[in-house]
Short mmCIF file of C-alpha atoms in Angstrom, two decimals:
data_model
loop_
_atom_site.label_atom_id
_atom_site.label_comp_id
_atom_site.label_asym_id
_atom_site.label_seq_id
_atom_site.Cartn_x
_atom_site.Cartn_y
_atom_site.Cartn_z
CA MET A 59 0.06 0.13 -0.21
CA THR A 60 1.66 3.10 -1.32
CA ALA A 61 0.58 6.97 -1.34
CA PHE A 62 1.99 10.48 -2.65
CA SER A 63 1.74 13.25 -0.44
CA PRO A 64 -0.27 16.13 -2.20
CA ASN A 65 2.81 18.39 -2.20
CA GLY A 66 5.03 15.73 -4.17
CA THR A 67 7.42 15.56 -1.52
CA TRP A 68 6.86 12.23 0.09
CA ILE A 69 6.21 8.77 -0.78
CA ALA A 70 4.60 6.37 1.87
CA ALA A 71 4.17 2.83 2.32
CA GLY A 72 2.38 0.51 4.46
CA SER A 73 3.39 -3.16 4.53
CA ASN A 74 1.55 -6.65 5.00
CA GLU A 75 4.02 -6.95 8.20
CA GLY A 76 2.22 -3.63 9.60
CA THR A 77 5.29 -1.18 9.08
CA ILE A 78 5.05 2.14 7.61
CA THR A 79 7.90 3.96 5.94
CA PHE A 80 8.19 7.27 4.52
CA TRP A 81 10.96 8.43 1.45
CA ASN A 82 11.64 12.32 0.67
CA LEU A 83 11.77 12.69 -2.59
CA ARG A 84 13.67 16.17 -2.35
CA ASP A 85 16.41 15.45 0.21
CA GLY A 86 16.63 11.32 0.18
CA ARG A 87 15.55 11.13 3.88
CA VAL A 88 13.96 7.66 4.82
CA LEU A 89 11.71 7.81 7.99
CA THR A 90 10.00 4.95 9.69
CA GLY A 91 6.72 5.75 11.37
CA PRO A 92 4.93 3.36 13.85
CA SER A 93 4.25 0.18 13.34
CA HIS A 94 0.66 -1.95 13.24
CA ARG A 95 0.28 -5.31 14.82
CA GLY A 96 -0.78 -6.89 11.27
CA GLU A 97 -1.28 -5.88 7.44
CA VAL A 98 -1.70 -2.39 6.61
CA PHE A 99 -4.92 -2.03 4.39
CA GLU A 100 -4.87 1.75 3.61
CA ILE A 101 -2.97 4.96 4.32
CA ALA A 102 -3.79 8.55 3.16
CA PHE A 103 -1.86 11.70 3.51
CA SER A 104 -3.86 15.15 4.73
CA PRO A 105 -4.24 17.74 2.21
CA ASP A 106 -1.61 19.86 3.35
CA SER A 107 0.70 16.69 3.42
CA SER A 108 1.76 17.01 7.43
CA LYS A 109 -0.29 14.10 8.61
CA LEU A 110 -0.69 10.46 7.27
CA ILE A 111 -3.58 7.99 8.57
CA SER A 112 -3.23 4.46 8.44
CA GLY A 113 -5.46 1.78 9.18
CA GLY A 114 -5.41 -2.22 9.30
CA SER A 115 -6.20 -5.59 10.45
CA ASP A 116 -4.91 -4.54 14.20
CA SER A 117 -8.36 -2.48 14.02
CA PHE A 118 -6.25 0.61 14.74
CA ALA A 119 -5.80 3.72 12.93
CA PHE A 120 -2.81 5.69 13.48
CA MET A 121 -2.12 9.41 13.05
CA THR A 122 1.42 9.76 12.14
CA GLN A 123 3.57 13.29 11.85
CA VAL A 124 5.11 12.98 8.44
CA SER A 125 7.98 15.25 9.07
CA ASN A 126 9.56 13.14 11.85
CA GLY A 127 7.34 9.77 11.73
CA ALA A 128 5.76 10.36 15.33
CA LYS A 129 2.70 8.82 15.98
CA LEU A 130 0.57 11.73 17.18
CA PHE A 131 -2.49 9.23 18.56
CA GLN A 132 -4.04 6.05 17.62
CA ILE A 133 -7.76 5.19 17.44
CA THR A 134 -9.56 2.23 17.98
CA ASN A 135 -11.95 0.39 16.05
CA GLU A 136 -13.86 -2.76 16.89
CA ASP A 137 -12.65 -4.83 13.66
CA TRP A 138 -10.43 -4.55 10.85
CA VAL A 139 -10.14 -0.69 9.24
CA GLU A 140 -10.69 -1.41 5.64
CA ASP A 141 -10.40 2.29 4.34
CA LEU A 142 -9.84 5.62 5.42
CA THR A 143 -9.75 9.24 4.01
CA PHE A 144 -9.23 12.63 4.88
CA SER A 145 -11.71 15.54 4.35
CA PRO A 146 -10.94 18.29 1.93
CA ASP A 147 -10.01 20.99 4.60
CA GLY A 148 -8.07 18.32 6.49
CA LYS A 149 -9.99 19.21 9.74
CA TRP A 150 -11.55 15.52 10.04
CA PHE A 151 -11.14 12.33 8.52
CA VAL A 152 -13.27 9.03 8.20
CA THR A 153 -12.57 5.52 9.01
CA VAL A 154 -14.64 2.25 7.75
CA SER A 155 -14.28 -1.28 9.08
CA ASP A 156 -15.45 -4.67 9.39
CA ASP A 157 -17.56 -4.00 12.65
CA GLN A 158 -19.88 -2.23 10.15
CA ARG A 159 -19.40 1.00 11.13
CA ILE A 160 -18.39 4.50 9.55
CA ARG A 161 -16.70 6.88 12.04
CA VAL A 162 -16.00 10.64 11.63
CA TRP A 163 -13.06 11.67 13.69
CA ASP A 164 -11.44 15.23 14.37
CA THR A 165 -7.81 15.40 13.37
CA ALA A 166 -6.55 17.75 16.05
CA THR A 167 -7.82 15.56 18.95
CA GLY A 168 -8.79 12.12 17.77
CA LYS A 169 -12.00 12.30 18.94
CA GLU A 170 -15.13 10.67 17.33
CA LYS A 171 -17.53 13.32 15.86
CA ILE A 172 -20.12 11.00 14.22
CA ARG A 173 -20.95 7.15 14.07
CA MET A 174 -23.12 5.93 11.12
CA LEU A 175 -24.07 2.04 10.66
CA GLN A 176 -24.24 -0.30 7.74
CA ASP A 177 -25.57 -3.88 7.06
CA SER A 178 -22.22 -5.91 6.75
CA PHE A 179 -18.22 -5.42 6.27
CA LEU A 180 -17.43 -2.04 4.58
CA SER A 181 -14.73 -2.04 1.92
CA SER A 182 -14.69 1.79 0.69
CA VAL A 183 -15.48 5.43 1.50
CA GLU A 184 -15.03 8.30 -0.43
CA ILE A 185 -15.64 12.04 0.62
CA SER A 186 -17.06 14.61 -1.87
CA PRO A 187 -14.70 17.54 -3.21
CA ASP A 188 -16.86 19.77 -1.22
CA GLY A 189 -17.02 17.85 1.88
CA GLN A 190 -20.47 17.68 2.02
CA TRP A 191 -21.26 13.80 1.42
CA LEU A 192 -19.58 10.55 2.43
CA ALA A 193 -20.29 7.67 0.22
CA THR A 194 -19.57 4.21 1.62
CA THR A 195 -20.15 0.65 0.07
CA GLY A 196 -19.14 -3.22 1.25
CA TYR A 197 -20.68 -6.54 1.58
CA ASP A 198 -24.20 -5.50 1.99
CA LYS A 199 -24.37 -5.18 -1.48
CA THR A 200 -25.11 -1.41 -1.10
CA VAL A 201 -23.72 2.30 -2.10
CA ARG A 202 -24.78 4.60 0.46
CA VAL A 203 -24.63 8.58 0.88
CA TRP A 204 -24.43 10.31 4.14
CA ASN A 205 -24.67 14.14 5.03
CA ALA A 206 -21.10 14.14 6.58
CA ALA A 207 -22.12 17.24 8.86
CA THR A 208 -24.81 15.12 10.44
CA GLY A 209 -24.48 11.58 9.94
CA ALA A 210 -27.98 11.47 8.36
CA GLU A 211 -28.63 8.76 5.32
CA MET A 212 -29.31 10.65 2.33
CA PHE A 213 -30.09 7.32 -0.02
CA GLN A 214 -29.00 4.08 -0.39
CA ILE A 215 -28.76 1.99 -4.03
CA PRO A 216 -28.74 -1.65 -4.14
CA ILE A 217 -26.24 -3.45 -6.56
CA ASN A 218 -25.40 -6.49 -7.65
CA GLY A 219 -22.27 -7.29 -6.15
CA ASP A 220 -20.22 -6.84 -3.07
CA GLY A 221 -19.32 -3.13 -3.15
CA ASN A 222 -15.37 -2.51 -3.79
CA VAL A 223 -14.41 0.63 -4.85
CA LEU A 224 -16.07 4.34 -5.11
CA ALA A 225 -14.81 7.75 -6.51
CA PHE A 226 -16.50 11.23 -6.76
CA SER A 227 -16.11 13.27 -10.00
CA LYS A 228 -14.07 16.24 -9.59
CA ASP A 229 -16.92 18.76 -9.50
CA GLY A 230 -18.97 16.25 -7.21
CA LYS A 231 -21.97 15.69 -9.45
CA TYR A 232 -21.57 12.18 -9.89
CA LEU A 233 -20.68 9.20 -7.81
CA ILE A 234 -18.86 6.07 -9.37
CA SER A 235 -18.86 2.62 -7.72
CA GLY A 236 -17.62 -0.74 -8.88
CA ASP A 237 -18.36 -4.12 -7.42
CA GLN A 238 -16.75 -7.31 -7.08
CA ILE A 239 -18.52 -8.99 -10.32
CA GLY A 240 -16.97 -6.21 -12.41
CA GLU A 241 -20.16 -3.60 -12.54
CA ILE A 242 -19.43 -0.15 -12.74
CA HIS A 243 -22.36 2.24 -12.08
CA VAL A 244 -22.67 6.07 -12.39
CA TRP A 245 -25.10 7.96 -10.52
CA ASP A 246 -25.93 11.97 -10.75
CA ILE A 247 -26.15 13.46 -7.05
CA SER A 248 -26.28 17.16 -8.08
CA ALA A 249 -29.48 17.26 -6.86
CA LEU A 250 -29.09 16.18 -3.14
CA PRO A 251 -30.37 18.86 -0.79
CA ALA A 252 -27.32 20.36 1.68
CA SER A 253 -27.99 21.43 5.09
CA THR A 254 -28.46 24.97 5.20
CA ASN A 255 -27.04 25.17 8.96
CA TYR A 256 -26.06 22.65 11.48
CA PHE A 257 -24.39 22.71 15.16
CA GLN A 258 -21.78 20.24 16.24
CA LEU A 259 -21.19 18.94 19.94
CA GLU A 260 -17.65 18.17 20.96
CA SER A 261 -18.66 14.66 21.95
CA VAL A 262 -21.67 12.24 21.25
CA ALA A 263 -24.85 13.83 21.19
CA SER A 264 -27.04 11.94 23.33
CA ASN A 265 -30.36 13.87 23.39
CA VAL A 266 -32.30 16.46 21.41
CA GLN A 267 -35.64 18.16 22.43
CA TYR A 268 -37.75 20.56 20.79
CA SER A 269 -39.86 22.76 23.15
CA PRO A 270 -43.64 22.25 22.60
CA SER A 271 -43.72 26.23 22.49
CA GLY A 272 -41.25 25.92 19.44
CA ASP A 273 -39.26 28.85 20.78
CA TRP A 274 -35.83 26.55 21.73
CA ILE A 275 -34.37 23.31 21.63
CA ALA A 276 -32.56 21.39 24.36
CA VAL A 277 -29.52 18.87 23.27
CA SER A 278 -27.22 17.32 25.48
CA ASP A 279 -24.00 15.21 24.74
CA GLU A 280 -22.60 12.86 27.32
CA LYS A 281 -22.35 15.28 30.37
CA GLN A 282 -23.61 18.66 29.47
CA VAL A 283 -26.90 20.24 28.19
CA TRP A 284 -27.55 23.01 26.16
CA LEU A 285 -30.51 25.46 25.36
CA LEU A 286 -30.59 27.06 21.94
CA ASN A 287 -33.03 29.47 20.84
CA LYS A 288 -34.67 30.16 17.40
CA ASN A 289 -32.06 32.76 16.20
CA GLN A 290 -29.12 30.33 17.24
CA ILE A 291 -30.73 27.53 15.53
CA ALA A 292 -31.08 29.21 12.43
CA THR A 293 -27.58 30.68 12.23
CA GLN A 294 -25.66 28.31 14.04
CA SER A 295 -23.20 26.51 11.80
CA GLY A 296 -20.35 24.35 13.52
CA ILE A 297 -19.29 23.79 17.18
CA VAL A 298 -21.70 25.15 19.58
CA GLN A 299 -20.24 28.24 21.17
CA ALA A 300 -23.06 29.06 23.80
CA PRO A 301 -21.99 27.77 27.12
CA PRO A 302 -24.20 24.88 28.58
CA ILE A 303 -26.72 25.31 31.14
CA LEU A 304 -26.15 22.21 32.94
CA SER A 305 -23.04 20.25 33.64
CA PHE A 306 -23.07 16.86 35.42
CA ASP A 307 -20.23 14.50 36.50
CA ALA A 308 -22.34 11.37 35.75
CA PHE A 309 -23.63 10.43 32.12
CA ILE A 310 -27.09 11.86 31.35
CA GLU A 311 -29.61 9.49 30.55
CA GLU A 312 -32.49 11.51 29.49
CA ILE A 313 -33.85 14.88 29.07
CA ILE A 314 -37.58 16.07 28.81
CA VAL A 315 -39.50 18.95 28.41
CA SER A 316 -42.71 20.30 29.97
CA PRO A 317 -45.60 20.95 27.99
CA ASP A 318 -45.83 24.33 28.80
CA SER A 319 -42.04 24.52 28.11
CA LYS A 320 -41.19 26.04 31.37
CA TRP A 321 -39.31 23.10 32.81
CA ILE A 322 -36.54 20.79 31.70
CA GLY A 323 -36.07 17.14 33.29
CA VAL A 324 -32.96 15.33 33.34
CA THR A 325 -31.64 12.08 34.51
CA THR A 326 -28.19 10.60 34.86
CA ASP A 327 -26.92 7.17 35.12
CA GLU A 328 -26.20 7.52 38.67
CA GLY A 329 -30.03 8.00 39.73
CA GLU A 330 -30.13 11.76 39.81
CA VAL A 331 -33.02 13.64 38.88
CA VAL A 332 -32.73 17.31 38.14
CA LEU A 333 -35.39 19.96 37.24
CA TYR A 334 -34.26 23.01 35.44
CA ASN A 335 -36.32 26.36 35.12
CA VAL A 336 -35.93 27.63 31.61
CA ALA A 337 -37.19 31.15 32.80
CA ALA A 338 -35.13 31.52 36.12
CA ARG A 339 -31.90 29.61 34.71
CA SER A 340 -31.92 27.77 37.86
CA LYS A 341 -31.80 24.11 38.70
CA ARG A 342 -32.96 21.62 41.89
CA THR A 343 -32.30 18.33 42.50
CA VAL A 344 -35.19 16.57 43.09
CA GLU A 345 -33.87 13.14 44.12
CA LYS A 346 -31.26 10.71 43.66
CA PHE A 347 -32.56 6.99 43.17
CA GLU A 348 -30.63 3.85 43.22
CA ASN A 349 -31.14 3.15 39.80
CA VAL A 350 -31.89 5.47 36.77
CA PRO A 351 -35.71 6.23 36.89
CA ALA A 352 -38.38 6.74 34.28
CA ILE A 353 -39.63 10.38 34.44
CA VAL A 354 -42.47 12.32 32.90
CA PHE A 355 -44.31 15.70 33.35
CA SER A 356 -48.02 15.82 33.90
CA SER A 357 -49.90 17.55 31.35
CA ASP A 358 -50.56 20.66 33.15
CA SER A 359 -46.58 20.86 33.78
CA THR A 360 -46.89 21.35 37.72
CA ARG A 361 -45.92 17.84 38.49
CA LEU A 362 -42.84 15.62 37.42
CA ILE A 363 -43.70 12.05 37.79
CA THR A 364 -40.83 8.95 38.67
CA GLY A 365 -40.85 5.53 38.23
CA ASP A 366 -37.88 3.57 39.38
CA PHE A 367 -36.69 -0.06 39.46
CA ASP A 368 -38.53 -0.86 42.61
CA GLY A 369 -41.78 -0.19 41.28
CA TYR A 370 -42.55 3.12 42.84
CA VAL A 371 -44.51 5.84 40.88
CA GLN A 372 -44.21 8.99 42.75
CA ALA A 373 -45.33 12.60 41.78
CA TRP A 374 -43.04 15.98 42.62
CA ASP A 375 -43.91 19.56 42.59
CA VAL A 376 -41.79 21.27 40.11
CA THR A 377 -41.75 24.87 41.74
CA ASN A 378 -40.30 23.46 44.99
CA GLY A 379 -39.23 19.70 44.31
CA GLU A 380 -40.86 18.22 47.20
CA LEU A 381 -42.77 14.83 46.80
CA LEU A 382 -46.56 15.23 46.94
CA LEU A 383 -47.71 11.42 47.06
CA ASP A 384 -46.85 8.08 46.04
CA LEU A 385 -48.77 7.37 43.17
CA LEU A 386 -48.25 3.57 42.95
CA SER A 387 -46.11 0.70 44.58
CA ASN A 388 -45.52 -2.02 42.41
CA GLU A 389 -43.07 -4.83 42.66
CA THR A 390 -42.41 -4.56 38.87
CA GLU A 391 -39.49 -2.35 37.64
CA ILE A 392 -40.95 0.69 35.80
CA MET A 393 -39.72 1.00 32.68
CA SER A 394 -41.35 4.32 31.09
CA LEU A 395 -43.84 6.70 31.80
CA ALA A 396 -46.54 8.53 29.99
CA SER A 397 -48.85 11.42 30.75
CA ALA A 398 -52.56 11.74 30.00
CA ALA A 399 -54.37 14.80 28.63
CA ASP A 400 -56.29 14.46 32.08
CA PRO A 401 -53.72 15.78 34.51
CA THR A 402 -54.76 13.45 37.10
CA GLY A 403 -54.03 10.35 35.00
CA CYS A 404 -50.72 8.24 34.14
CA GLY A 405 -49.70 5.43 32.55
CA PHE A 406 -46.33 3.23 32.89
CA ALA A 407 -44.85 0.06 31.35
CA GLY A 408 -43.19 -2.66 33.21
CA GLN A 409 -42.45 -6.17 33.10
CA ALA A 410 -45.67 -8.06 32.24
CA VAL A 411 -47.83 -5.93 34.11
CA ASP A 412 -51.02 -3.93 33.23
CA PRO A 413 -49.90 -0.56 31.98
CA ARG A 414 -52.25 1.64 33.91
CA CYS A 415 -51.89 3.40 36.89
CA ALA A 416 -54.91 4.33 39.09
CA ASP A 417 -56.11 8.28 38.87
CA ARG A 418 -55.23 10.18 41.59
#
């Protein structure tokens, strides 16, 4: 496996023994890069020729500094890394692997930005010249096009053989694929609608909730929650710059919004239940359970209902966080809750139980 740097200065080679070697065509230097523990399947230079990514049968991708052969970081996939490529601006790159995952990574930090899933081993990935689209193919006999900013699948096309290679035309209007039975296909993708704007969290986006009023959205990553208003939603593009409204030491499990859009409820994997007052920008911890509870707001937004693994369903006053009453005591785990239009009614789902609870 060999590659020329875009500036014409370097040749790099990855071997079936896992070694990576650089040759400088101008001064004759030979550098040895990091070694994979198995065959190197793919290597790629960054657009500015300063970095090289490599992937192989050890399920790792290495980022290497070309000037000295030093490994900057390594990232782990769950199976062989079959293909990889840089974005046109070099700020991110993509790996595809036999674990059926397409992963988008930040070049500077090595952090995962987006993850997509295909139905079988992946063999090839390409990025459109404008950086808007990812194309992937593999052993599920499909070619798929994804929005590079959001990870949304735009379309998938069935092909007759296992997908093998992909290429975009220079103007990005056409996508070409080749499969293992020798068929070549060309598709016009010029009519694909691009996102007008998007926003990016610095880690995995775990929850997104639109307020019933339509004025804002609440989004969370693993440990933080943001509130973005309509103007921010309309104009945001790139990493979210606004500070989070909530930060936790534990991982966030769920966020919900009250019907009147005045309250946000949050649970964490340590069993903490938090209420956030949107107007006052203040939070209150309602309770800390032994396990992660299910939560729902009453339809009049005056109460937060919790249901836990011990079978207790309880109502809490949203204004002061005090327990109002125990709605139900059941020996079955409460897995989820729903609020009826009548603010006195609620329902729950557990394991092999009648999914109703009495009006109070």
